XYZ file of C-alpha atoms in Angstrom:
767
model
C 115.851 132.486 102.557
C 116.075 130.030 99.606
C 115.970 127.085 102.040
C 112.796 128.470 103.686
C 111.090 128.835 100.278
C 112.144 125.306 99.262
C 110.799 123.819 102.534
C 107.541 125.733 102.053
C 106.976 124.341 98.515
C 107.898 120.824 99.698
C 105.343 121.086 102.548
C 102.591 122.337 100.176
C 103.343 119.533 97.675
C 103.109 116.852 100.402
C 99.767 118.229 101.595
C 98.424 118.267 98.003
C 99.540 114.674 97.304
C 98.079 113.457 100.604
C 94.773 115.184 99.860
C 94.698 113.725 96.318
C 95.295 110.186 97.606
C 92.638 110.491 100.301
C 90.180 111.945 97.808
C 90.909 109.163 95.331
C 90.657 106.389 97.925
C 87.418 107.753 99.312
C 85.780 107.708 95.861
C 86.761 104.065 95.183
C 84.295 101.439 96.465
C 85.492 98.186 98.057
C 83.355 95.165 97.139
C 83.735 91.732 98.732
C 82.437 88.988 96.363
C 81.933 85.487 97.778
C 81.418 82.741 95.175
C 79.761 79.462 96.117
C 81.789 77.791 93.383
C 85.185 78.421 91.899
C 85.053 81.331 89.455
C 86.649 79.209 86.700
C 83.845 76.588 86.858
C 81.241 76.653 84.091
C 78.431 78.468 85.952
C 80.753 80.742 87.950
C 82.624 81.744 84.797
C 79.412 82.590 82.895
C 78.133 84.561 85.904
C 81.383 86.562 86.100
C 81.304 87.353 82.347
C 77.995 89.135 83.007
C 78.842 91.359 85.985
C 82.570 91.900 85.402
C 82.244 94.564 82.654
C 80.192 96.770 85.015
C 82.573 96.836 88.002
C 86.004 96.065 86.593
C 87.179 99.691 86.492
C 88.905 102.349 88.593
C 85.712 103.054 90.590
C 85.757 99.676 92.336
C 88.229 97.516 94.252
C 87.164 93.870 93.970
C 88.048 91.281 96.627
C 86.924 87.898 95.283
C 86.818 84.685 97.341
C 85.384 81.281 96.469
C 84.083 78.550 98.771
C 84.558 76.035 95.947
C 81.646 74.144 97.428
C 81.288 71.826 94.436
C 84.795 70.437 94.757
C 85.268 70.678 98.545
C 82.443 69.010 100.542
C 81.400 71.625 103.073
C 81.525 70.957 106.842
C 81.412 73.080 110.045
C 85.200 72.730 110.407
C 85.802 73.960 106.832
C 83.354 76.798 107.439
C 85.246 77.825 110.592
C 88.559 77.799 108.715
C 87.084 80.144 106.073
C 85.869 82.504 108.845
C 89.344 82.688 110.405
C 90.984 83.151 107.011
C 88.670 85.991 105.946
C 88.912 87.792 109.320
C 92.697 87.727 109.070
C 92.833 88.868 105.442
C 90.309 91.680 105.642
C 90.514 93.009 109.226
C 91.926 96.358 108.038
C 89.652 96.837 105.014
C 86.393 98.716 105.066
C 83.911 97.252 102.583
C 81.083 99.186 100.958
C 79.169 96.134 99.725
C 79.144 92.342 100.237
C 78.000 90.165 97.310
C 77.023 86.505 97.808
C 76.748 84.412 94.655
C 74.413 81.404 94.824
C 72.770 79.634 97.781
C 75.897 78.200 99.441
C 77.561 81.616 99.758
C 74.371 83.158 101.217
C 73.989 80.292 103.701
C 77.645 80.727 104.778
C 77.135 84.452 105.435
C 73.827 83.845 107.258
C 75.445 81.200 109.481
C 78.622 83.164 110.305
C 77.489 86.803 110.118
C 78.304 87.368 113.770
C 81.788 85.831 113.447
C 82.841 87.764 110.328
C 83.942 91.009 111.980
C 84.661 92.888 108.736
C 81.001 92.511 107.631
C 79.542 94.533 110.467
C 77.166 97.177 109.155
C 77.980 96.433 105.489
C 75.031 96.032 103.034
C 74.677 92.545 101.554
C 73.479 91.730 98.022
C 72.802 88.108 97.027
C 72.408 86.895 93.436
C 71.554 83.585 91.787
C 69.463 82.464 94.798
C 67.154 79.527 94.131
C 63.846 79.055 96.020
C 64.388 82.047 98.264
C 62.554 82.357 101.566
C 63.149 84.569 104.589
C 64.860 81.793 106.551
C 67.852 82.111 104.256
C 68.611 85.596 105.661
C 67.296 85.066 109.211
C 70.537 86.369 110.773
C 71.149 89.112 108.229
C 69.533 92.443 109.146
C 68.910 93.450 105.561
C 69.774 91.866 102.250
C 69.045 92.644 98.608
C 68.211 89.303 96.961
C 68.295 88.770 93.167
C 66.398 85.543 92.771
C 67.225 82.894 90.238
C 64.077 81.534 88.720
C 63.933 78.089 87.202
C 62.491 76.899 83.899
C 62.004 73.348 85.153
C 58.230 73.169 84.828
C 58.229 74.902 81.442
C 60.959 72.550 80.173
C 59.064 69.446 81.352
C 55.894 70.643 79.627
C 57.779 71.449 76.409
C 59.516 68.031 76.445
C 56.131 66.267 76.595
C 54.802 68.588 73.876
C 57.724 68.069 71.471
C 57.952 64.291 72.081
C 54.399 63.033 72.828
C 55.595 59.409 72.802
C 57.652 59.921 76.007
C 56.459 57.762 78.899
C 59.471 58.091 81.229
C 61.511 61.144 82.256
C 64.720 60.533 84.216
C 65.660 63.572 86.330
C 69.381 63.923 87.055
C 70.101 65.987 90.208
C 72.979 65.795 92.687
C 72.700 65.946 96.486
C 74.495 69.215 97.104
C 72.703 72.045 98.913
C 71.419 73.541 95.636
C 70.673 70.070 94.297
C 68.457 69.184 97.287
C 66.548 72.444 96.881
C 66.080 71.688 93.170
C 64.889 68.151 93.957
C 62.239 69.570 96.225
C 61.124 72.079 93.590
C 61.049 69.478 90.803
C 58.885 67.135 92.824
C 56.494 69.976 93.677
C 56.404 71.008 90.006
C 55.600 67.415 88.990
C 52.723 67.255 91.464
C 51.317 70.469 90.065
C 51.800 69.206 86.482
C 49.867 66.020 87.157
C 46.974 68.122 88.466
C 46.935 70.685 85.643
C 48.242 68.788 82.619
C 46.476 65.515 81.818
C 49.181 64.306 79.462
C 51.653 64.138 82.357
C 49.701 61.348 84.108
C 50.960 58.780 81.609
C 54.582 59.835 82.242
C 56.697 58.196 84.932
C 59.202 60.534 86.605
C 62.371 58.900 87.946
C 65.121 60.433 90.114
C 68.645 59.202 90.551
C 69.711 58.011 93.987
C 72.713 59.451 95.809
C 75.107 56.985 94.172
C 78.263 57.107 92.078
C 78.131 58.703 88.655
C 79.047 55.387 87.011
C 75.938 53.797 88.539
C 73.845 56.694 87.249
C 75.178 56.106 83.741
C 74.163 52.435 84.054
C 70.649 53.467 85.104
C 70.379 55.766 82.071
C 71.500 52.935 79.774
C 68.723 50.713 81.144
C 65.906 53.220 80.553
C 63.039 52.172 78.219
C 63.005 53.203 74.571
C 60.449 56.032 74.974
C 62.363 57.743 77.753
C 64.011 61.143 78.064
C 66.771 62.435 80.336
C 66.317 65.774 82.131
C 69.708 67.076 83.335
C 68.880 69.578 86.069
C 72.074 69.905 88.130
C 74.798 67.348 88.741
C 78.313 68.267 89.813
C 79.227 65.843 92.617
C 78.319 62.221 93.354
C 78.216 60.238 96.609
C 81.981 59.734 96.471
C 82.385 63.532 96.610
C 84.003 63.450 93.148
C 83.490 66.703 91.290
C 82.404 66.499 87.641
C 82.833 69.670 85.557
C 79.700 70.436 83.497
C 81.406 69.762 80.138
C 82.754 66.381 81.250
C 79.485 65.315 82.922
C 77.248 66.156 79.945
C 79.765 64.593 77.531
C 79.583 61.274 79.411
C 75.783 61.350 79.480
C 75.434 62.148 75.748
C 78.016 59.539 74.743
C 76.307 56.809 76.790
C 72.758 57.130 75.384
C 70.801 58.122 72.303
C 67.742 59.154 74.291
C 66.585 62.787 74.025
C 68.236 64.995 76.663
C 66.860 68.255 78.068
C 68.451 70.729 80.467
C 67.626 73.974 82.247
C 71.090 75.511 82.856
C 73.134 76.855 79.929
C 76.363 75.305 81.233
C 74.984 71.907 80.058
C 74.010 73.146 76.589
C 75.843 71.442 73.734
C 75.085 69.970 70.301
C 73.601 66.630 71.474
C 71.336 68.234 74.127
C 67.896 69.340 72.850
C 67.728 72.221 75.339
C 64.952 73.833 77.375
C 64.054 77.031 79.183
C 67.484 78.102 80.366
C 68.756 80.021 83.337
C 71.640 81.803 81.611
C 74.564 82.681 83.872
C 75.670 85.643 81.766
C 72.199 87.247 81.932
C 72.040 86.817 85.705
C 75.533 88.270 85.972
C 74.474 91.300 83.899
C 71.484 91.818 86.243
C 73.888 91.721 89.213
C 76.297 94.199 87.568
C 73.492 96.639 86.828
C 72.180 96.268 90.411
C 75.610 97.049 91.939
C 75.914 100.196 89.809
C 72.367 101.274 90.758
C 73.129 100.675 94.451
C 76.169 102.962 94.417
C 74.225 105.563 92.439
C 71.716 105.678 95.299
C 69.014 103.839 93.336
C 67.301 100.677 94.553
C 68.169 97.524 92.582
C 65.360 95.800 90.663
C 64.422 92.792 92.815
C 61.039 91.821 91.324
C 60.376 88.123 90.731
C 58.902 89.012 87.334
C 62.234 90.602 86.360
C 64.013 87.428 87.466
C 61.772 85.379 85.171
C 62.937 87.525 82.240
C 66.423 86.109 82.699
C 65.147 82.751 81.409
C 65.422 81.989 77.695
C 64.244 79.188 75.448
C 67.393 77.648 73.987
C 67.666 74.649 71.636
C 70.342 72.756 69.682
C 69.758 72.409 65.943
C 71.643 69.043 65.567
C 69.714 67.523 68.518
C 66.361 68.731 67.139
C 67.223 67.257 63.760
C 68.399 63.978 65.336
C 65.054 63.523 67.142
C 62.975 64.786 64.150
C 61.656 67.846 65.985
C 60.534 70.684 63.716
C 61.751 74.190 64.527
C 58.223 75.435 63.753
C 56.893 73.606 66.838
C 59.241 75.435 69.257
C 58.073 78.291 71.537
C 58.217 81.842 70.220
C 61.501 83.764 70.526
C 63.463 80.533 70.864
C 67.192 80.719 70.177
C 68.651 77.986 67.983
C 72.341 77.191 68.421
C 74.801 75.096 66.391
C 72.962 75.733 63.123
C 75.018 74.864 60.046
C 76.427 77.994 58.483
C 76.896 78.141 54.697
C 80.515 77.664 53.769
C 80.879 81.103 52.186
C 79.495 82.769 55.298
C 81.366 80.608 57.808
C 84.697 80.799 56.051
C 84.574 84.284 54.618
C 88.331 84.646 54.680
C 88.986 81.317 52.942
C 86.219 82.071 50.422
C 87.705 85.506 49.734
C 91.196 84.040 49.280
C 89.764 81.305 47.030
C 87.959 83.912 44.925
C 91.135 86.000 44.666
C 93.134 82.908 43.620
C 90.577 82.059 40.922
C 90.628 85.651 39.656
C 94.442 85.658 39.671
C 94.385 82.341 37.793
C 92.067 83.755 35.148
C 94.117 86.948 34.844
C 97.379 84.977 34.520
C 95.812 82.709 31.886
C 94.594 85.735 29.913
C 98.004 87.429 30.218
C 99.725 84.188 29.215
C 97.552 83.824 26.101
C 97.968 87.494 25.189
C 101.737 87.223 25.594
C 101.937 84.063 23.489
C 99.603 85.584 20.914
C 101.982 88.526 20.633
C 104.901 86.113 20.297
C 103.064 84.167 17.586
C 102.237 87.431 15.828
C 105.904 88.360 15.951
C 106.863 85.045 14.326
C 104.191 85.513 11.655
C 105.513 88.996 10.935
C 109.017 87.554 10.541
C 107.704 84.933 8.074
C 105.893 87.686 6.142
C 109.083 89.750 6.052
C 110.916 86.779 4.577
C 108.190 86.379 1.914
C 108.456 90.091 1.104
C 112.209 89.715 0.860
C 111.773 86.859 -1.619
C 109.397 88.959 -3.722
C 111.802 91.887 -3.701
C 114.679 89.629 -4.607
C 112.600 88.174 -7.436
C 112.049 91.666 -8.750
C 115.739 92.484 -8.478
C 116.646 89.251 -10.251
C 114.397 90.143 -13.168
C 115.769 93.657 -13.405
C 119.441 92.799 -13.110
C 121.685 92.687 -16.265
C 121.441 89.379 -18.203
C 124.304 87.515 -19.825
C 123.873 86.888 -23.571
C 125.769 83.993 -25.182
C 125.586 82.716 -28.758
C 126.765 79.135 -29.492
C 127.283 77.228 -32.717
C 126.257 73.630 -33.274
C 129.439 72.452 -31.487
C 128.672 74.739 -28.523
C 131.567 77.023 -29.395
C 131.143 80.565 -28.180
C 130.283 83.091 -30.848
C 129.067 85.961 -28.684
C 129.942 86.824 -25.063
C 128.622 90.043 -23.525
C 129.877 91.943 -20.457
C 127.317 90.387 -18.137
C 128.626 86.945 -19.145
C 132.098 88.186 -18.211
C 130.756 89.158 -14.802
C 129.091 85.764 -14.358
C 131.904 83.438 -15.433
C 135.021 85.617 -15.068
C 136.318 85.073 -18.624
C 136.971 88.008 -20.922
C 135.610 87.908 -24.508
C 139.108 87.204 -25.783
C 139.351 84.148 -23.500
C 135.898 82.881 -24.287
C 135.273 83.380 -27.979
C 135.835 80.247 -30.061
C 136.051 78.023 -26.996
C 133.552 75.279 -26.140
C 131.337 76.644 -23.405
C 131.368 73.438 -21.373
C 135.103 72.841 -21.744
C 135.600 76.361 -20.470
C 133.267 76.283 -17.482
C 132.803 72.596 -16.505
C 135.224 70.442 -14.554
C 136.494 67.356 -16.311
C 134.852 64.964 -13.843
C 131.433 66.577 -14.442
C 131.599 66.654 -18.237
C 129.682 63.413 -18.823
C 126.815 64.612 -16.655
C 126.645 67.938 -18.488
C 126.704 66.281 -21.919
C 123.772 64.074 -20.923
C 121.827 67.108 -19.741
C 122.536 69.041 -22.946
C 121.495 66.047 -25.048
C 118.163 65.867 -23.248
C 117.630 69.610 -23.581
C 118.086 69.434 -27.347
C 116.064 66.240 -27.656
C 113.050 67.599 -25.790
C 113.470 71.202 -26.946
C 113.405 72.634 -23.459
C 113.486 76.381 -23.274
C 114.733 76.823 -19.711
C 117.109 75.060 -17.428
C 118.997 75.695 -14.185
C 122.582 74.495 -14.419
C 124.591 73.197 -11.452
C 127.985 72.148 -12.856
C 129.375 75.410 -14.242
C 132.259 77.155 -12.463
C 133.672 80.648 -12.249
C 137.145 81.174 -13.587
C 138.578 81.862 -10.155
C 136.490 79.402 -8.095
C 136.581 75.805 -9.156
C 135.453 74.494 -5.787
C 131.918 75.881 -5.757
C 129.648 75.525 -8.768
C 127.522 78.343 -10.113
C 123.774 78.069 -10.206
C 122.574 79.689 -13.424
C 119.165 79.973 -15.025
C 119.263 79.468 -18.822
C 116.800 80.539 -21.499
C 117.341 78.827 -24.849
C 116.354 79.852 -28.376
C 117.424 77.759 -31.394
C 117.790 79.141 -34.927
C 119.278 77.849 -38.192
C 122.372 79.336 -39.817
C 121.394 80.539 -43.301
C 124.851 79.809 -44.759
C 125.237 76.135 -43.915
C 121.920 75.294 -42.271
C 123.701 74.516 -38.999
C 122.079 75.130 -35.637
C 122.761 78.269 -33.673
C 121.802 78.526 -29.976
C 120.918 81.924 -28.504
C 121.243 81.793 -24.717
C 120.330 84.179 -21.928
C 121.891 83.324 -18.637
C 121.315 84.713 -15.110
C 123.552 83.941 -12.163
C 121.166 82.832 -9.420
C 123.814 81.367 -7.132
C 123.313 83.955 -4.418
C 119.532 83.908 -4.708
C 119.412 80.106 -4.571
C 121.698 80.073 -1.555
C 119.527 82.745 0.025
C 116.430 80.691 -0.761
C 117.952 77.686 0.949
C 118.914 79.782 3.953
C 115.473 81.356 4.033
C 113.775 77.965 3.680
C 115.908 76.699 6.539
C 114.976 79.755 8.618
C 111.261 79.320 7.823
C 111.442 75.656 8.848
C 113.207 76.681 12.037
C 110.523 79.306 12.796
C 107.764 76.810 12.024
C 109.447 74.327 14.346
C 109.628 77.045 17.006
C 105.909 77.786 16.566
C 105.076 74.068 16.690
C 107.141 73.611 19.868
C 105.527 76.724 21.317
C 102.046 75.328 20.520
C 102.995 71.986 22.094
C 104.324 73.782 25.148
C 101.122 75.846 25.481
C 98.899 72.766 24.957
C 100.875 70.731 27.489
C 100.871 73.637 29.961
C 97.123 74.197 29.605
C 96.520 70.468 30.111
C 98.524 70.534 33.343
C 96.767 73.726 34.501
C 93.405 72.081 33.780
C 94.428 69.027 35.835
C 95.421 71.301 38.746
C 92.300 73.502 38.543
C 89.931 70.481 38.307
C 90.405 69.359 41.968
C 90.258 73.022 43.108
C 86.814 73.359 41.495
C 85.719 69.953 42.855
C 86.851 70.721 46.411
C 85.269 74.188 46.419
C 81.974 72.756 45.064
C 81.923 70.147 47.836
C 82.547 72.825 50.471
C 79.816 75.122 49.065
C 77.096 72.553 48.226
C 77.362 70.045 51.063
C 76.984 70.249 54.804
C 80.370 68.761 55.707
C 81.888 67.998 59.141
C 84.521 70.402 60.431
C 87.282 67.793 59.946
C 86.302 67.234 56.292
C 86.203 70.992 55.634
C 89.674 71.365 57.162
C 90.954 68.478 55.011
C 89.486 70.014 51.844
C 90.939 73.408 52.795
C 94.412 71.795 53.148
C 94.013 70.155 49.733
C 92.919 73.459 48.233
C 96.005 75.109 49.735
C 98.313 72.441 48.250
C 96.633 72.604 44.804
C 96.730 76.409 44.653
C 100.392 76.376 45.796
C 101.291 73.965 42.944
C 99.236 76.110 40.515
C 101.047 79.247 41.662
C 104.461 77.563 41.203
C 103.458 76.406 37.686
C 102.454 79.941 36.730
C 105.664 81.440 38.131
C 107.822 78.929 36.214
C 105.781 79.362 33.004
C 105.962 83.159 33.238
C 109.735 83.013 33.803
C 110.189 80.769 30.754
C 107.903 82.949 28.625
C 109.717 86.131 29.716
C 113.111 84.689 28.773
C 111.869 83.194 25.482
C 110.039 86.427 24.608
C 113.099 88.589 25.432
C 111.220 90.433 28.202
C 114.254 89.617 30.308
C 117.548 90.261 28.479
C 120.977 89.223 29.573
C 123.080 91.988 31.115
C 126.541 90.428 31.455
C 129.181 91.422 33.975
C 132.289 89.881 35.509
C 131.853 87.955 38.763
C 133.336 85.012 40.696
C 131.414 81.772 40.001
C 132.677 80.156 43.222
C 131.274 82.987 45.367
C 127.927 82.708 43.591
C 127.881 78.952 44.331
C 128.656 79.693 48.012
C 125.592 81.976 48.172
C 123.434 79.242 46.661
C 124.777 76.652 49.110
C 123.838 78.977 51.979
C 120.303 79.378 50.587
C 119.872 75.589 50.270
C 121.408 74.814 53.675
C 118.091 74.004 55.332
C 116.985 71.725 52.440
C 120.110 69.576 52.200
C 120.729 69.448 55.963
C 117.165 68.273 56.504
C 117.973 65.271 54.279
C 121.497 65.028 55.761
C 123.033 65.560 52.313
C 126.607 66.827 51.866
C 126.873 69.738 49.424
C 130.446 70.432 48.290
C 131.532 73.523 46.364
C 134.699 72.499 44.473
C 134.598 75.339 41.958
C 137.866 77.258 41.489
C 138.038 81.021 42.057
C 137.155 81.702 38.427
C 135.909 85.048 37.048
C 133.259 84.586 34.331
C 131.371 86.978 32.037
C 127.575 86.462 32.137
C 124.288 87.813 33.524
C 124.626 87.316 37.307
C 120.868 86.896 38.032
C 120.363 84.399 35.187
C 123.362 82.257 36.143
C 122.247 82.445 39.793
C 118.780 81.172 38.811
C 120.286 78.479 36.517
C 122.699 77.121 39.140
C 120.033 77.399 41.884
C 117.613 75.281 39.796
C 120.216 72.594 39.061
C 121.414 72.497 42.700
C 117.838 72.337 44.005
C 117.091 69.432 41.626
C 120.261 67.653 42.761
C 119.192 67.911 46.427
C 115.618 66.956 45.498
C 116.602 63.723 43.703
C 119.395 62.701 46.075
C 118.409 60.319 48.912
C 119.242 61.078 52.560
C 122.970 60.894 53.419
C 123.814 61.465 49.751
C 126.261 63.948 48.192
C 125.992 66.866 45.773
C 129.192 68.314 44.219
C 129.461 71.597 42.301
C 132.676 71.765 40.241
C 133.957 73.260 37.013
C 136.866 73.766 34.618
C 138.015 75.755 31.598
C 137.251 73.854 28.383
C 138.571 76.462 25.925
C 140.106 79.908 25.799
C 136.690 81.523 26.058
C 134.482 78.907 27.769
C 134.170 77.644 31.355
C 132.034 74.578 32.106
C 130.153 74.128 35.437
C 129.162 70.656 36.606
C 126.454 69.811 39.206
C 126.885 66.167 40.201
C 124.767 64.035 42.568
C 124.548 60.372 43.558
C 120.753 60.245 43.463
C 118.276 58.470 41.178
C 119.722 59.689 37.873
C 117.771 61.161 34.940
C 115.800 59.744 32.042
C 117.945 61.062 29.169
C 115.176 60.460 26.629
C 112.859 62.823 28.545
C 115.695 65.320 29.008
C 116.337 65.393 25.252
C 112.607 65.973 24.623
C 112.796 68.933 27.034
C 115.747 70.399 25.172
C 114.379 69.876 21.627
C 110.568 70.082 21.898
C 110.017 72.154 25.064
C 108.235 69.230 26.732
C 108.390 68.964 30.489
C 107.812 66.196 33.033
C 106.978 66.322 36.731
C 108.797 63.904 39.066
C 108.660 63.786 42.871
C 111.894 63.954 44.835
C 113.315 61.230 47.065
C 111.515 62.786 50.043
C 108.219 63.340 48.200
C 109.122 66.929 47.194
C 106.677 68.439 44.684
C 107.810 70.258 41.540
C 106.419 71.880 38.389
C 108.748 70.177 35.893
C 109.527 73.524 34.259
C 112.868 74.134 35.973
C 115.057 72.497 33.301
C 113.203 74.364 30.523
C 114.026 77.612 32.328
C 117.666 76.487 32.712
C 117.835 75.814 28.990
C 116.552 79.304 28.111
C 118.839 80.989 30.648
C 121.845 79.128 29.234
C 120.924 80.089 25.647
C 120.506 83.743 26.664
C 124.099 83.684 27.949
C 125.351 81.977 24.742
C 126.044 78.736 26.577
C 124.923 75.125 26.365
C 123.157 72.737 28.747
C 123.597 68.989 28.749
C 123.132 66.032 31.125
C 124.479 62.543 31.614
C 124.111 59.704 34.103
C 127.158 58.928 36.227
C 128.886 55.541 35.972
C 128.057 54.566 39.561
C 124.758 56.315 40.266
C 123.185 59.740 40.057
C 123.382 62.327 37.303
C 125.560 65.253 36.234
C 124.361 68.466 34.606
C 126.787 70.687 32.661
C 126.383 74.245 31.426
C 128.919 76.535 29.817
C 129.520 80.248 30.361
C 131.855 82.750 28.748
C 135.125 83.934 30.210
C 135.997 87.669 30.353
C 138.156 87.209 27.257
C 134.931 86.679 25.255
C 133.217 89.910 26.323
C 133.518 91.385 22.802
C 132.175 88.188 21.268
C 129.156 88.367 23.596
C 128.063 91.713 22.126
C 128.683 90.521 18.525
C 126.656 87.350 19.096
C 123.929 89.414 20.727
C 123.709 91.679 17.643
C 123.696 88.636 15.371
C 120.885 87.057 17.369
C 118.840 90.274 17.137
C 119.320 90.392 13.367
C 118.065 86.788 13.176
C 114.882 87.792 14.974
């Protein structure tokens, strides 16, 4: 029972599928399209672009053949071979419509209609037919003909109107079937023109003979000055050589400066003035619409007036300009091609990118100035804090206890208070009765002190800062004390008594010196920062200047395509250099401004160098340079990303300044218990040590091209310097004895991890 049910469902499914296929196949229309030319030729391709969108879908099966009449000279034997070929290919296919494109295809069908068995009883539609008469379909029972009208007469009239000085018009037509028909029409049109248009009587009309194309070019070159060339149709010469439309019109335009007119759009290009055109795409659209109407049961539009609507006045802007023809003198509704398009409109994408780059540049400049302003403000605040500290210390100095000392005329101590004990370290018992200078001055300084005291008494000075006095327990470092003197006379013996107030200013003076040194250092930093900013802005201005110049040229001038492309390439290079400068400057500013702080960890320096060598593999192999990593398997303690960037910069520079077939060596060694030194050595051009020292001390930078013309910003070594400082290391360079240069930087070993944090805290307190 189950088998019977299964067979039943299988039988029903087969019937359904068969019915669906038959239904689908019956609704699809088979169309046989016969091209006179090959579909890839200029006219055939334009024609196909018009009708293809209408019938290239699931409702139609297209069978396209081409006689290729322009390339293959037609003969009865070739015609017979096509008949046999088509009968064999399509004997089992039922067609719903036959389409003949152009005169040659229609003539072939009319001549062989009885021999083409698969055409029996099938409707025929012909399109693109020139000079149609009933003889063209004498053997075809019924045909729908879409005529192709010509704008020859209108073009001739317009040529004489636009260029009144013309006295000769050379008509270029080949001797193919369509060409002979066009020759006949042109000559008839000329006869009619001479009757109706008086101006045409002064014009001589010439036609090319059936000769080689080279001879035709010679004839064109020999035409009088006030001549014009009218390219009507030329695709094959007497030697049966086929000339594609683009190649033919290119040879004609390159051989003469005479004005050139045409009446088929396949010949339209910049150096051709133009004319009233038969446009292949429009005719193709008419055909596509007609096929759809036919299968909808509607009659196609076959009126001659409708065919005339397919013509269009078309002109070339460069050719009009070359022959001083005003656009205002052209017929109404004329289409102008090849007009120059403003740069911003033509290159919207490039213009948008250029605008974005300029905006980014402005934003980066603003951010850069704001950042440096904040940094300068920070330095100013630090200077102010130091000034406040000095004021506070001044206040404390005034308020602190003061030593009081009374001396007799021999400078023996008569009074010695507790503050004096604190200053000099001697108790009253040790000091009283002793000569002050014998007690506190070293023997070798006594003569200097006596001279000072003599001058003080002589000139009655009230204050003095001493430098040669010593504390009881420190004879190596002298005390700096500020003295206030008052002299009085002893009433008993009229001897002099000196009342002294003394303040120990040793610490304050030392602090002043340290603070003065710090202020000078900060001022130097600000000066270097200002130099760096000024130098950077100068370089940015030099980079932006050509960008502005190039963009102005592209916006203001009507430039050739090649020049625009060249300027665009230069813009790209300039903006790339500008971008690299900004990236390097921002990196340096971030490190100097502590936006990026070192986060140390332990890692293997040799493995890091291996990663860098892998990243640079393409660069050094392109120059056939050997890069050797001779670093030992050493664990260091530093910020991985900063050391990676530092070593990458130095290695990149080494490759950049090493000539092809050179060598770059990365090595290193322990130089102390807590330091490891890395060396990047090359055998390239070496380094100007004077410039390098200016980089290290004054933040100056210099741009130098590599041995292979590589561009750079010149900021790399400045960044290396800052990265090294942030990891409490040093950076130095030297030229090798033979050739090339070596760069050295130091990093900490794991044993110095505690020192790293202490130094970091000390650095913060400095700031």
